[in-house]
Coordinates of C-alpha atoms and ligand atoms in Angstrom, one line a residue:
M1309 CA -18.3 5.5 -35.8
S1310 CA -18.2 1.8 -34.8
P1311 CA -16.7 1.1 -31.4
K1312 CA -13.7 -0.6 -33.1
N1313 CA -13.0 2.5 -35.0
L1314 CA -13.4 4.6 -31.8
E1315 CA -10.5 2.5 -30.4
L1316 CA -8.2 3.6 -33.3
V1317 CA -9.1 7.3 -33.0
G1318 CA -6.1 9.5 -32.0
F1319 CA -6.4 12.8 -29.9
D1320 CA -6.1 14.8 -33.1
E1321 CA -9.4 13.5 -34.3
M1322 CA -11.3 14.1 -31.2
K1323 CA -12.5 17.7 -31.7
L1324 CA -10.6 18.9 -28.7
S1325 CA -10.1 22.5 -28.3
P1326 CA -6.6 23.8 -29.6
D1327 CA -5.5 24.8 -26.1
V1328 CA -6.3 21.5 -24.6
F1329 CA -4.9 19.6 -27.5
A1330 CA -1.6 21.5 -27.1
A1331 CA -1.6 20.7 -23.4
L1332 CA -1.4 16.9 -24.2
Q1333 CA 2.2 17.4 -25.5
T1334 CA 3.3 19.1 -22.3
V1335 CA 2.0 16.2 -20.2
G1336 CA 3.3 13.7 -22.7
Y1337 CA 0.2 11.7 -23.7
E1338 CA 0.6 10.6 -27.3
T1339 CA -2.1 8.0 -27.7
P1340 CA -5.4 7.8 -25.9
T1341 CA -6.0 5.0 -23.4
P1342 CA -9.0 2.7 -24.3
I1343 CA -11.4 4.7 -21.9
Q1344 CA -10.3 7.9 -23.4
A1345 CA -10.7 6.6 -26.9
K1346 CA -14.3 5.3 -26.1
T1347 CA -15.3 8.2 -23.8
I1348 CA -14.1 11.6 -25.4
P1349 CA -16.0 11.4 -28.8
H1350 CA -19.4 11.0 -26.8
M1351 CA -18.5 13.6 -24.2
I1352 CA -17.5 16.0 -26.7
E1353 CA -20.9 15.6 -28.2
C1354 CA -22.5 16.5 -24.9
K1355 CA -23.9 13.0 -24.3
D1356 CA -24.5 11.6 -20.9
L1357 CA -22.2 8.7 -20.1
L1358 CA -22.0 5.7 -17.8
G1359 CA -18.5 4.6 -17.5
Q1360 CA -17.3 1.4 -15.9
A1361 CA -13.7 1.6 -15.4
R1362 CA -11.1 1.5 -12.5
T1363 CA -8.7 4.1 -11.5
G1364 CA -5.4 4.1 -13.3
T1365 CA -7.1 3.8 -16.8
G1366 CA -6.9 7.3 -17.7
K1367 CA -10.5 8.2 -16.9
T1368 CA -9.7 11.5 -15.4
A1369 CA -8.4 12.9 -18.8
A1370 CA -11.4 11.0 -20.3
F1371 CA -13.8 13.5 -18.8
A1372 CA -11.5 16.5 -18.1
L1373 CA -10.3 17.0 -21.8
P1374 CA -13.8 17.3 -23.4
L1375 CA -15.3 19.3 -20.6
L1376 CA -12.4 21.7 -20.7
S1377 CA -12.7 22.0 -24.5
R1378 CA -16.0 23.9 -24.2
I1379 CA -15.5 26.0 -21.2
N1380 CA -16.2 29.7 -21.8
L1381 CA -13.4 31.5 -20.0
K1382 CA -15.3 34.8 -20.1
N1383 CA -18.0 33.4 -17.8
R1384 CA -16.5 33.1 -14.5
R1385 CA -19.5 31.1 -13.0
P1386 CA -18.8 27.4 -12.6
Q1387 CA -19.4 25.4 -15.7
V1388 CA -18.1 22.0 -14.7
L1389 CA -18.6 20.2 -11.5
V1390 CA -16.8 17.0 -10.5
V1391 CA -18.1 15.2 -7.4
T1392 CA -15.4 13.0 -5.7
P1393 CA -15.5 10.6 -2.8
T1394 CA -12.4 11.9 -1.1
R1395 CA -10.5 15.3 -0.6
E1396 CA -7.3 13.4 -2.0
L1397 CA -9.1 12.7 -5.2
A1398 CA -10.6 16.1 -5.4
I1399 CA -7.1 17.6 -5.2
Q1400 CA -5.8 15.3 -7.8
V1401 CA -8.5 15.8 -10.2
A1402 CA -8.2 19.5 -9.8
Q1403 CA -4.6 19.2 -10.4
S1404 CA -5.3 17.3 -13.6
F1405 CA -7.8 20.0 -14.8
N1406 CA -5.1 22.6 -14.2
D1407 CA -2.5 20.5 -16.2
Y1408 CA -4.7 19.9 -19.1
G1409 CA -6.0 23.7 -19.0
T1410 CA -2.4 25.0 -18.7
N1411 CA -2.8 26.9 -22.1
M1412 CA -6.3 28.2 -21.0
K1413 CA -5.5 31.9 -19.9
G1414 CA -7.5 32.9 -16.8
L1415 CA -8.7 29.4 -16.1
N1416 CA -9.7 28.9 -12.5
V1417 CA -10.1 25.4 -11.0
L1418 CA -11.1 25.0 -7.4
A1419 CA -11.0 22.0 -5.1
V1420 CA -13.5 22.2 -2.2
Y1421 CA -13.4 19.6 0.6
G1422 CA -14.1 19.3 4.2
G1423 CA -11.0 20.1 6.6
Q1424 CA -10.0 23.1 4.7
S1425 CA -10.9 26.4 5.9
Y1426 CA -14.0 28.1 4.4
G1427 CA -12.2 31.4 3.9
I1428 CA -9.9 30.2 1.1
Q1429 CA -12.9 28.7 -0.7
L1430 CA -15.1 31.5 -0.2
S1431 CA -12.7 34.1 -1.6
Q1432 CA -12.0 31.9 -4.5
L1433 CA -15.6 31.3 -5.3
K1434 CA -16.3 35.0 -5.1
R1435 CA -13.4 35.8 -7.5
G1436 CA -14.9 33.4 -10.0
V1437 CA -14.2 29.8 -11.1
H1438 CA -14.9 27.7 -14.0
V1439 CA -14.4 24.2 -12.5
V1440 CA -15.2 23.0 -9.0
V1441 CA -14.1 19.7 -7.8
G1442 CA -15.2 18.7 -4.4
T1443 CA -16.4 16.2 -1.8
P1444 CA -20.2 16.0 -1.3
G1445 CA -20.6 17.4 2.1
R1446 CA -18.6 20.5 1.5
L1447 CA -20.2 21.0 -1.9
M1448 CA -23.7 20.7 -0.3
D1449 CA -22.6 23.3 2.3
H1450 CA -21.7 25.7 -0.4
M1451 CA -24.9 25.2 -2.3
R1452 CA -27.0 25.7 0.6
R1453 CA -25.2 28.9 1.7
K1454 CA -25.4 30.0 -2.0
T1455 CA -21.8 30.5 -2.2
L1456 CA -21.6 28.0 -5.0
C1457 CA -24.1 28.8 -7.9
L1458 CA -24.7 26.1 -10.3
D1459 CA -27.1 27.8 -12.8
D1460 CA -24.5 27.9 -15.5
L1461 CA -23.4 24.3 -15.2
T1462 CA -23.0 22.4 -18.4
G1463 CA -21.3 19.4 -17.2
L1464 CA -21.2 17.3 -14.0
V1465 CA -19.1 14.1 -13.2
L1466 CA -19.5 11.7 -10.5
D1467 CA -16.1 10.1 -10.0
E1468 CA -15.7 6.8 -8.3
A1469 CA -19.3 6.5 -7.6
D1470 CA -19.2 3.1 -5.9
E1471 CA -16.9 4.6 -3.4
M1472 CA -19.2 7.3 -2.6
L1473 CA -21.9 4.6 -2.0
Q1474 CA -19.5 2.7 0.2
M1475 CA -18.8 5.8 2.2
G1476 CA -22.5 6.7 2.7
F1477 CA -22.5 9.7 0.5
I1478 CA -25.2 8.5 -1.9
D1479 CA -28.1 10.5 -0.6
D1480 CA -25.8 13.5 -0.7
V1481 CA -25.0 12.8 -4.3
E1482 CA -28.7 12.5 -5.2
W1483 CA -29.5 15.8 -3.4
I1484 CA -26.8 17.5 -5.5
L1485 CA -28.0 15.8 -8.8
S1486 CA -31.5 17.1 -7.9
K1487 CA -30.2 20.7 -7.7
I1488 CA -28.4 21.0 -11.1
P1489 CA -29.9 22.5 -14.3
Q1490 CA -32.0 20.3 -16.2
F1491 CA -29.8 20.0 -19.3
T1492 CA -26.5 19.5 -17.7
Q1493 CA -24.4 16.8 -19.1
I1494 CA -23.8 14.0 -16.7
A1495 CA -21.1 11.4 -16.7
L1496 CA -21.0 8.8 -14.0
F1497 CA -17.7 6.6 -13.5
S1498 CA -17.6 3.7 -11.2
A1499 CA -15.3 0.6 -10.9
T1500 CA -18.2 -1.7 -10.1
M1501 CA -22.0 -1.1 -10.6
P1502 CA -23.8 -2.0 -7.5
A1503 CA -27.6 -1.8 -7.6
P1504 CA -28.0 1.7 -6.0
I1505 CA -25.5 3.2 -8.4
Q1506 CA -27.5 1.7 -11.5
K1507 CA -30.5 3.2 -9.9
I1508 CA -29.1 6.7 -9.8
A1509 CA -27.9 6.2 -13.3
G1510 CA -31.3 5.2 -14.4
K1511 CA -33.0 8.2 -12.7
Y1512 CA -30.6 11.0 -13.6
L1513 CA -28.8 10.1 -16.8
K1514 CA -30.6 10.8 -20.0
D1515 CA -30.1 7.8 -22.6
P1516 CA -26.4 7.6 -21.6
E1517 CA -23.6 5.9 -23.7
K1518 CA -22.3 3.0 -21.9
V1519 CA -18.5 2.5 -21.9
I1520 CA -17.1 -0.6 -20.1
I1521 CA -13.4 -1.1 -20.0
R1522 CA -12.9 -4.8 -20.1
H1523 CA -10.4 -6.7 -18.2
D1524 CA -8.2 -7.5 -21.2
S1525 CA -7.6 -3.8 -21.6
D1526 CA -7.8 -2.2 -18.4
A1527 CA -5.5 -1.7 -15.4
T1528 CA -6.0 -5.2 -13.8
N1529 CA -4.2 -6.7 -16.8
T1530 CA -1.1 -4.9 -15.9
I1531 CA -1.3 -6.0 -12.3
H1532 CA 0.0 -9.3 -11.2
Q1533 CA -2.2 -10.7 -8.4
K1534 CA -0.6 -13.0 -6.0
F1535 CA -1.3 -14.5 -2.6
L1536 CA 0.7 -15.9 0.3
M1537 CA -1.0 -18.2 2.7
I1538 CA 0.0 -17.1 6.2
K1539 CA 0.7 -20.4 8.1
N1540 CA 3.2 -21.0 11.0
V1541 CA 4.6 -17.5 10.3
K1542 CA 4.1 -14.1 11.9
K1543 CA 2.5 -11.8 9.5
S1544 CA 4.9 -8.9 10.0
D1545 CA 7.9 -11.4 9.6
A1546 CA 6.4 -12.5 6.3
L1547 CA 6.0 -8.9 5.2
V1548 CA 9.6 -8.0 6.0
R1549 CA 10.8 -11.0 4.0
I1550 CA 8.4 -10.3 1.1
L1551 CA 9.8 -6.8 0.9
E1552 CA 13.5 -7.8 1.2
A1553 CA 13.0 -10.4 -1.5
S1554 CA 11.3 -8.2 -4.0
S1555 CA 12.7 -5.7 -6.4
H1556 CA 10.3 -2.9 -5.6
D1557 CA 9.9 0.8 -6.0
G1558 CA 7.2 2.5 -4.1
V1559 CA 5.0 0.3 -2.0
I1560 CA 1.6 0.7 -0.2
V1561 CA 0.9 -2.0 2.7
F1562 CA -2.7 -2.0 3.4
A1563 CA -3.6 -2.5 7.0
R1564 CA -7.1 -2.8 8.7
T1565 CA -6.8 -0.1 11.6
R1566 CA -5.0 3.2 12.2
N1567 CA -3.2 1.5 15.0
D1568 CA -2.0 -1.5 12.9
T1569 CA -0.6 1.3 10.3
M1570 CA 1.5 2.9 13.2
T1571 CA 2.9 -0.5 14.5
L1572 CA 3.7 -1.8 11.1
A1573 CA 5.2 1.2 10.1
K1574 CA 7.5 1.1 13.1
V1575 CA 8.4 -2.6 12.5
L1576 CA 9.4 -1.8 8.9
E1577 CA 11.3 1.4 9.8
E1578 CA 13.4 -0.7 12.3
K1579 CA 14.1 -3.1 9.6
G1580 CA 15.7 -0.3 7.6
F1581 CA 12.8 0.4 5.2
K1582 CA 12.0 4.2 4.6
T1583 CA 8.3 3.9 5.7
E1584 CA 5.6 6.1 7.1
A1585 CA 1.9 5.4 8.1
L1586 CA -1.0 7.2 6.3
N1587 CA -4.1 7.1 8.2
G1588 CA -7.3 9.3 9.2
D1589 CA -5.5 10.4 12.4
L1590 CA -3.3 12.7 10.4
A1591 CA -4.3 16.2 9.5
Q1592 CA -4.9 16.7 5.9
A1593 CA -1.6 18.8 5.3
A1594 CA 0.3 16.1 7.0
R1595 CA -1.2 13.5 4.6
E1596 CA -0.4 15.4 1.7
R1597 CA 3.3 15.8 2.9
T1598 CA 3.6 12.2 3.3
V1599 CA 2.4 11.4 -0.2
K1600 CA 4.7 14.1 -1.6
R1601 CA 7.6 12.3 0.4
L1602 CA 6.5 9.0 -1.4
K1603 CA 6.6 10.7 -4.7
N1604 CA 9.9 12.4 -4.1
R1605 CA 11.5 9.2 -3.0
N1606 CA 12.3 10.4 0.6
I1607 CA 10.2 7.4 1.7
D1608 CA 9.4 4.1 -0.2
I1609 CA 6.5 2.5 1.8
L1610 CA 3.3 3.7 3.0
V1611 CA 1.4 1.6 5.4
A1612 CA -2.1 3.0 5.0
T1613 CA -5.8 2.3 5.7
D1614 CA -8.2 2.0 3.0
V1615 CA -9.9 5.5 3.6
A1616 CA -6.4 7.3 3.7
A1617 CA -5.1 5.8 0.5
R1618 CA -8.3 6.1 -1.6
G1619 CA -7.6 7.7 -5.1
L1620 CA -3.9 7.9 -4.4
D1621 CA -2.1 8.3 -7.7
V1622 CA 1.7 7.8 -7.6
E1623 CA 3.2 6.3 -10.6
R1624 CA 6.1 4.6 -8.8
I1625 CA 3.9 2.2 -6.8
S1626 CA 5.3 -1.1 -7.9
H1627 CA 3.6 -3.2 -5.3
V1628 CA 0.4 -3.1 -3.2
I1629 CA 0.5 -5.6 -0.2
N1630 CA -2.8 -6.3 1.2
Y1631 CA -1.5 -7.2 4.6
D1632 CA -5.0 -7.4 6.0
I1633 CA -7.3 -8.9 3.7
P1634 CA -10.4 -6.6 3.0
S1635 CA -13.9 -7.7 4.1
K1636 CA -15.3 -6.8 0.7
T1637 CA -14.3 -7.0 -2.8
E1638 CA -14.6 -3.4 -3.8
P1639 CA -11.9 -2.1 -1.5
Y1640 CA -9.6 -4.8 -2.9
I1641 CA -10.2 -3.6 -6.4
H1642 CA -9.5 0.0 -5.3
R1643 CA -6.4 -1.1 -3.3
I1644 CA -4.6 -2.9 -6.2
G1645 CA -5.6 0.1 -8.6
R1646 CA -2.9 2.1 -6.8
T1647 CA -0.2 0.0 -8.7
G1648 CA 0.1 -0.6 -12.6
R1649 CA -0.6 3.1 -13.1
A1650 CA 0.4 5.0 -16.2
G1651 CA 1.1 2.0 -18.4
R1652 CA 3.3 0.3 -15.9
T1653 CA 3.0 -3.1 -14.5
G1654 CA 2.4 -3.7 -10.9
E1655 CA 2.2 -6.3 -8.3
A1656 CA -0.5 -6.9 -5.8
I1657 CA 0.3 -9.5 -2.9
L1658 CA -2.6 -10.5 -0.8
F1659 CA -1.9 -12.3 2.7
V1660 CA -4.4 -14.8 3.4
Q1661 CA -4.9 -16.8 6.7
P1662 CA -6.5 -20.3 6.3
K1663 CA -9.7 -19.0 7.7
E1664 CA -9.7 -16.2 5.1
K1665 CA -9.7 -18.6 2.1
W1666 CA -13.4 -17.9 1.2
M1667 CA -12.7 -14.2 0.8
L1668 CA -9.8 -15.1 -1.7
K1669 CA -12.4 -17.0 -3.7
R1670 CA -14.8 -14.1 -3.7
I1671 CA -11.9 -11.7 -4.9
E1672 CA -11.0 -14.1 -7.7
K1673 CA -14.6 -14.2 -8.7
A1674 CA -14.9 -10.4 -8.7
T1675 CA -11.7 -9.8 -10.7
R1676 CA -12.5 -12.7 -12.9
L1677 CA -8.8 -13.6 -12.6
A1678 CA -7.1 -16.4 -10.8
V1679 CA -4.8 -15.0 -8.0
E1680 CA -1.5 -17.0 -8.1
E1681 CA -0.1 -18.6 -5.0
I1682 CA 3.4 -17.6 -4.0
A1683 CA 5.7 -19.1 -1.4
L1684 CA 7.3 -17.2 1.4
P1685 CA 11.0 -16.2 0.1
S1686 CA 13.6 -18.6 1.7
N1687 CA 16.8 -17.3 3.2
R1688 CA 18.6 -18.3 0.1
E1689 CA 16.4 -16.1 -1.9
I1690 CA 16.9 -13.2 0.3
N1691 CA 20.7 -13.7 0.5
E1692 CA 20.8 -13.7 -3.4
K1693 CA 18.9 -10.4 -3.4
R1694 CA 21.1 -8.9 -0.7
R1695 CA 24.2 -9.9 -2.7
N1696 CA 22.7 -8.4 -5.8
D1697 CA 21.7 -5.2 -4.2
F1698 CA 25.4 -4.9 -2.9
K1699 CA 26.7 -5.3 -6.3
N1700 CA 24.3 -2.9 -7.9
K1701 CA 24.8 -0.3 -5.4
I1702 CA 28.6 -0.4 -6.2
S1703 CA 28.1 -0.1 -9.8
Q1704 CA 25.7 2.6 -9.4
T1705 CA 27.9 4.6 -7.1
I1706 CA 30.7 4.1 -9.5
S1707 CA 28.8 5.4 -12.4
T1708 CA 27.2 8.4 -10.6
E1709 CA 29.7 9.7 -8.1
D1710 CA 33.0 11.4 -8.2
L1711 CA 35.4 8.8 -6.4
T1712 CA 38.8 10.4 -7.2
A1713 CA 39.7 11.3 -3.6
F1714 CA 38.6 7.8 -2.3
T1715 CA 40.4 6.0 -5.0
H1716 CA 43.7 7.6 -4.0
L1717 CA 43.0 7.1 -0.2
V1718 CA 42.2 3.3 -0.9
E1719 CA 45.4 2.9 -3.1
T1720 CA 47.7 4.5 -0.5
T1721 CA 46.1 2.5 2.4
A1722 CA 46.6 -0.7 0.6
K1723 CA 50.2 0.3 -0.4
E1724 CA 51.2 1.4 3.0
Q1725 CA 49.7 -1.5 4.8
N1726 CA 50.7 -4.0 2.4
L1727 CA 47.0 -5.1 1.6
S1728 CA 45.2 -6.3 -1.4
I1729 CA 42.6 -3.8 -2.9
S1730 CA 39.9 -6.7 -2.1
Q1731 CA 41.1 -6.7 1.7
V1732 CA 40.5 -3.0 1.8
A1733 CA 37.1 -3.2 0.0
A1734 CA 36.0 -6.1 2.3
A1735 CA 37.0 -3.9 5.4
L1736 CA 35.0 -1.1 4.2
A1737 CA 32.0 -3.2 3.5
K1738 CA 32.2 -4.7 7.0
M1739 CA 32.5 -1.1 8.4
L1740 CA 29.5 -0.1 6.6
Q1741 CA 27.5 -3.2 7.7
G1742 CA 28.3 -3.0 11.3
E1743 CA 27.6 -6.0 13.6
T1744 CA 24.3 -7.1 11.9
P1745 CA 25.0 -10.2 9.8
F1746 CA 25.0 -9.4 6.1
L1747 CA 23.6 -12.9 5.1
L1748 CA 20.8 -15.0 6.7
K1749 CA 21.6 -18.7 7.5
E1750 CA 20.6 -20.7 4.4
A1751 CA 18.3 -23.6 4.2
A1752 CA 21.1 -26.0 3.7
D1753 CA 21.9 -25.5 7.4
K1754 CA 18.3 -26.3 8.4
P1755 CA 18.4 -30.1 8.2
A1756 CA 21.3 -30.2 10.6
V1757 CA 19.3 -28.0 13.0
K1758 CA 16.1 -30.1 12.5
K1759 CA 18.0 -33.1 13.2
T1760 CA 19.4 -31.7 16.3
A1761 CA 16.1 -30.6 17.3
K1762 CA 14.6 -34.2 16.8
K1763 CA 17.2 -35.5 19.1
F1764 CA 16.5 -32.7 21.5
E1765 CA 12.9 -33.5 21.3
K1766 CA 13.4 -37.3 21.9
K1767 CA 15.2 -36.3 25.2
A1768 CA 12.5 -33.9 26.1
K1769 CA 9.9 -36.4 25.6
A1770 CA 11.5 -38.9 27.9
A1771 CA 12.1 -36.3 30.6
V1772 CA 9.0 -34.3 30.8
L1773 CA 6.1 -35.6 28.7
P1774 CA 4.3 -37.5 31.3
K1775 CA 4.0 -34.5 33.4
Q1776 CA 3.9 -31.9 30.8
K1777 CA 0.5 -31.6 29.1
K1778 CA 0.0 -28.0 28.2
A1779 CA 2.5 -25.2 28.7
P1780 CA 1.3 -23.1 31.5
V1781 CA 1.5 -19.4 30.7
K1782 CA 1.8 -16.9 33.6
H1783 CA 2.2 -13.1 33.3
H1784 CA 4.3 -10.9 35.5
Q1785 CA 4.5 -13.1 38.6
N1786 CA 6.6 -12.1 41.5
K1787 CA 7.0 -15.6 42.8
I1788 CA 7.7 -18.1 40.2
A1789 CA 7.9 -21.8 40.6
P1790 CA 11.0 -23.5 39.9
A1791 CA 11.3 -25.3 36.5
E1792 CA 9.8 -28.7 36.4
K1793 CA 12.0 -31.8 36.3
G1794 CA 13.7 -32.3 33.0
M1795 CA 13.3 -28.6 32.2
E1796 CA 15.7 -25.8 32.5
R1797 CA 15.0 -22.0 32.6
F1798 CA 16.0 -19.4 30.3
R1799 CA 15.8 -15.7 30.1
I1800 CA 14.9 -13.5 27.0
E1801 CA 15.2 -9.8 26.8
V1802 CA 11.8 -9.1 25.6
G1803 CA 8.7 -8.3 27.8
Y1804 CA 5.3 -7.0 27.9
K1805 CA 6.7 -3.5 27.5
H1806 CA 7.3 -4.7 23.9
G1807 CA 3.9 -6.2 23.4
L1808 CA 5.2 -9.7 23.9
K1809 CA 2.5 -12.5 24.3
P1810 CA 3.1 -16.2 25.0
D1811 CA 2.2 -17.1 21.5
D1812 CA 5.2 -14.9 20.1
V1813 CA 7.6 -17.0 22.4
V1814 CA 6.1 -20.2 21.3
G1815 CA 6.2 -19.1 17.8
A1816 CA 9.7 -17.8 17.7
I1817 CA 11.1 -20.7 19.5
S1818 CA 9.5 -23.5 17.6
N1819 CA 10.0 -21.8 14.2
E1820 CA 13.8 -21.2 14.8
S1821 CA 14.6 -24.3 16.7
G1822 CA 12.5 -26.7 15.0
L1823 CA 11.3 -27.8 18.6
E1824 CA 7.5 -28.7 18.7
S1825 CA 5.6 -26.2 20.6
K1826 CA 4.2 -29.1 23.1
F1827 CA 7.8 -29.3 24.5
I1828 CA 8.0 -25.6 25.5
G1829 CA 7.3 -25.2 29.2
A1830 CA 6.1 -22.4 31.3
I1831 CA 6.3 -18.9 30.0
N1832 CA 6.4 -15.8 32.4
I1833 CA 6.3 -12.5 31.0
D1834 CA 7.6 -9.6 33.0
Y1835 CA 8.0 -5.9 32.1
D1836 CA 11.1 -5.8 29.8
Y1837 CA 12.3 -9.5 29.9
S1838 CA 10.6 -13.0 30.2
L1839 CA 11.4 -16.4 31.4
V1840 CA 10.8 -19.6 29.6
D1841 CA 11.3 -23.3 30.4
L1842 CA 12.8 -25.5 27.9
P1843 CA 13.8 -29.2 27.9
F1844 CA 17.2 -29.8 29.6
G1845 CA 20.3 -30.0 27.5
M1846 CA 19.6 -27.7 24.6
P1847 CA 22.2 -28.3 21.8
K1848 CA 24.6 -25.4 21.4
N1849 CA 23.7 -24.6 17.7
I1850 CA 20.0 -24.2 18.8
F1851 CA 21.0 -22.0 21.6
N1852 CA 23.1 -19.8 19.4
M1853 CA 20.4 -19.7 16.8
L1854 CA 17.9 -18.5 19.6
K1855 CA 20.3 -15.9 20.8
R1856 CA 20.1 -14.3 17.4
T1857 CA 16.3 -14.7 16.9
W1858 CA 14.0 -11.7 17.0
V1859 CA 10.6 -11.5 18.4
R1860 CA 8.3 -8.3 18.6
S1861 CA 11.1 -6.5 16.8
Q1862 CA 13.5 -7.4 19.5
K1863 CA 16.6 -9.6 19.7
M1864 CA 15.6 -12.4 22.2
S1865 CA 19.3 -12.5 23.5
I1866 CA 18.4 -15.7 25.2
S1867 CA 20.6 -16.7 28.2
K1868 CA 20.4 -19.5 30.9
Y1869 CA 18.5 -18.1 33.8
A1870 CA 20.3 -18.2 37.2
C1871 CA 17.8 -17.6 40.0
Ligands
AMP171 P1 -6.3 8.1 -13.9 O1 -7.0 6.8 -14.2 O2 -7.1 9.1 -14.5 O3 -6.0 8.2 -12.6 O4 -4.9 8.1 -14.8 C1 -4.0 7.2 -14.4 C2 -2.5 7.7 -14.9 O5 -2.3 7.5 -16.3 C3 -2.2 9.1 -14.6 O6 -0.9 9.2 -14.1 C4 -2.2 9.9 -16.0 O7 -1.4 11.0 -15.9 C5 -1.9 8.9 -16.9 N1 -2.4 8.9 -18.2 C6 -3.8 9.3 -18.5 N2 -3.9 9.2 -19.8 C7 -2.6 9.0 -20.4 C8 -2.3 8.8 -21.8 N3 -3.3 8.9 -22.8 N4 -1.0 8.6 -22.1 C9 -0.1 8.3 -21.0 N5 -0.4 8.3 -19.7 C10 -1.8 8.8 -19.5

């Protein structure tokens, strides 16, 4: 069959076993994805295979369907072995084998990975299993202890081989490959093909069929890649804005360290987003629970590290946000592969600081696609989104809930108090909203503020500039010098207990008030409050705006400081 014809082949022509073919209806697969169309016919013929494809392309079924099709259920010794870089992926792949083998009576699939007790794994291995899916270390342990016998192995898959290389497992993988029976069919899948992977393929695969899923047919085509240049804005504020303005379903935010995932998850939680952190500090069971909560819509956002989110397959991920840019291109490709799954489209947004532009260029080169620049959503856009969400929530509640009792109550309230229905509705909305303003100040207000700020600056310049060169920054002093001439002192209700740094104060005040940072005077940070000197005669509208400004997730609640 020519490659072109292969792409047109349906599941019914793939010589899958009747049980496996029947399972496709249960899982709802009608037509093969490109990788399945190109891979299954070779795999079913027992040929070795080298597949370059990303996650989200349907590659699990591409190897699981043909391998399951030839399992001899009567032989209870492992016939298929899949090696994965992470336990999450091992569990998912094992689950897929179970799904596709649902009609194979007596099929036993076992996931083995570090962190799980040996007891469960040993008793299952003793009872007999047909398919083993595992991470390299634990597989090697079982092989050494002779609790995993591979004498009857007919097929071996290395899944996400480049990830195994990245995680330092490549020697373990080679060790496993050197121990399997000589005529085992080997399939190696990898998103990228770095030299060490090619070397392994050259050494262990016998005249392999090569399958490359090109950009015009694989998952990256369904992922819109965008980037946001982070300039003069705090990253966490930018994240909140992006999330507020986007119509998202599930979101994964990638942060560099475990601590960052915790801090960021807290910030988002405080802003009302249902968020949890996913990192290596969590025990395996806790990680699985978190992923389940995302799947079940108990939470919408995961803030994760690369390692914790590897292989994660949740269909509802509409957005991947690369909060911290990765230092290599491979993790970027794996990160964005968490969205655009199962034929859906997804958005990948990358935060780039000016000094990280070079990495953006490398990413564009690696994905062979231009990453589109986006602007930080304006207050107007966010307000528009809030209004739309408000309206949608109302129509959704009307269409899904029984409102009889409330309708009656609203009508009688309006009648008794001589109110219009819209007055009652507005009162209810206000009750629901509480004291937090529903809308942000729109850009139309900004020029006025800027104008006042300019006047304020002019005044400040005349008063303080000759003396004031650079804002002195002092932390937690007991004795504080009086404010310099032309300046007055203000108190803000945020301190080092909240993680406040002088730059946060400068950033928040200059961003909100339009006052250039050079006019901001001494800053004294105390435990739960801070003092900041600002030019004398701050206009009322700027003062009111600063009162409502947030920094380090706290309202500044600025007030004039009386010593
Ligand atoms: P994978 O790349 O194996 O992680 O698969 C990505 C997603 O695509 C999974 O959610 C699969 O259930 C789904 N999938 C795989 N093959 C098909 C198919 N032929 N039709 C529809 N969905 C599929």
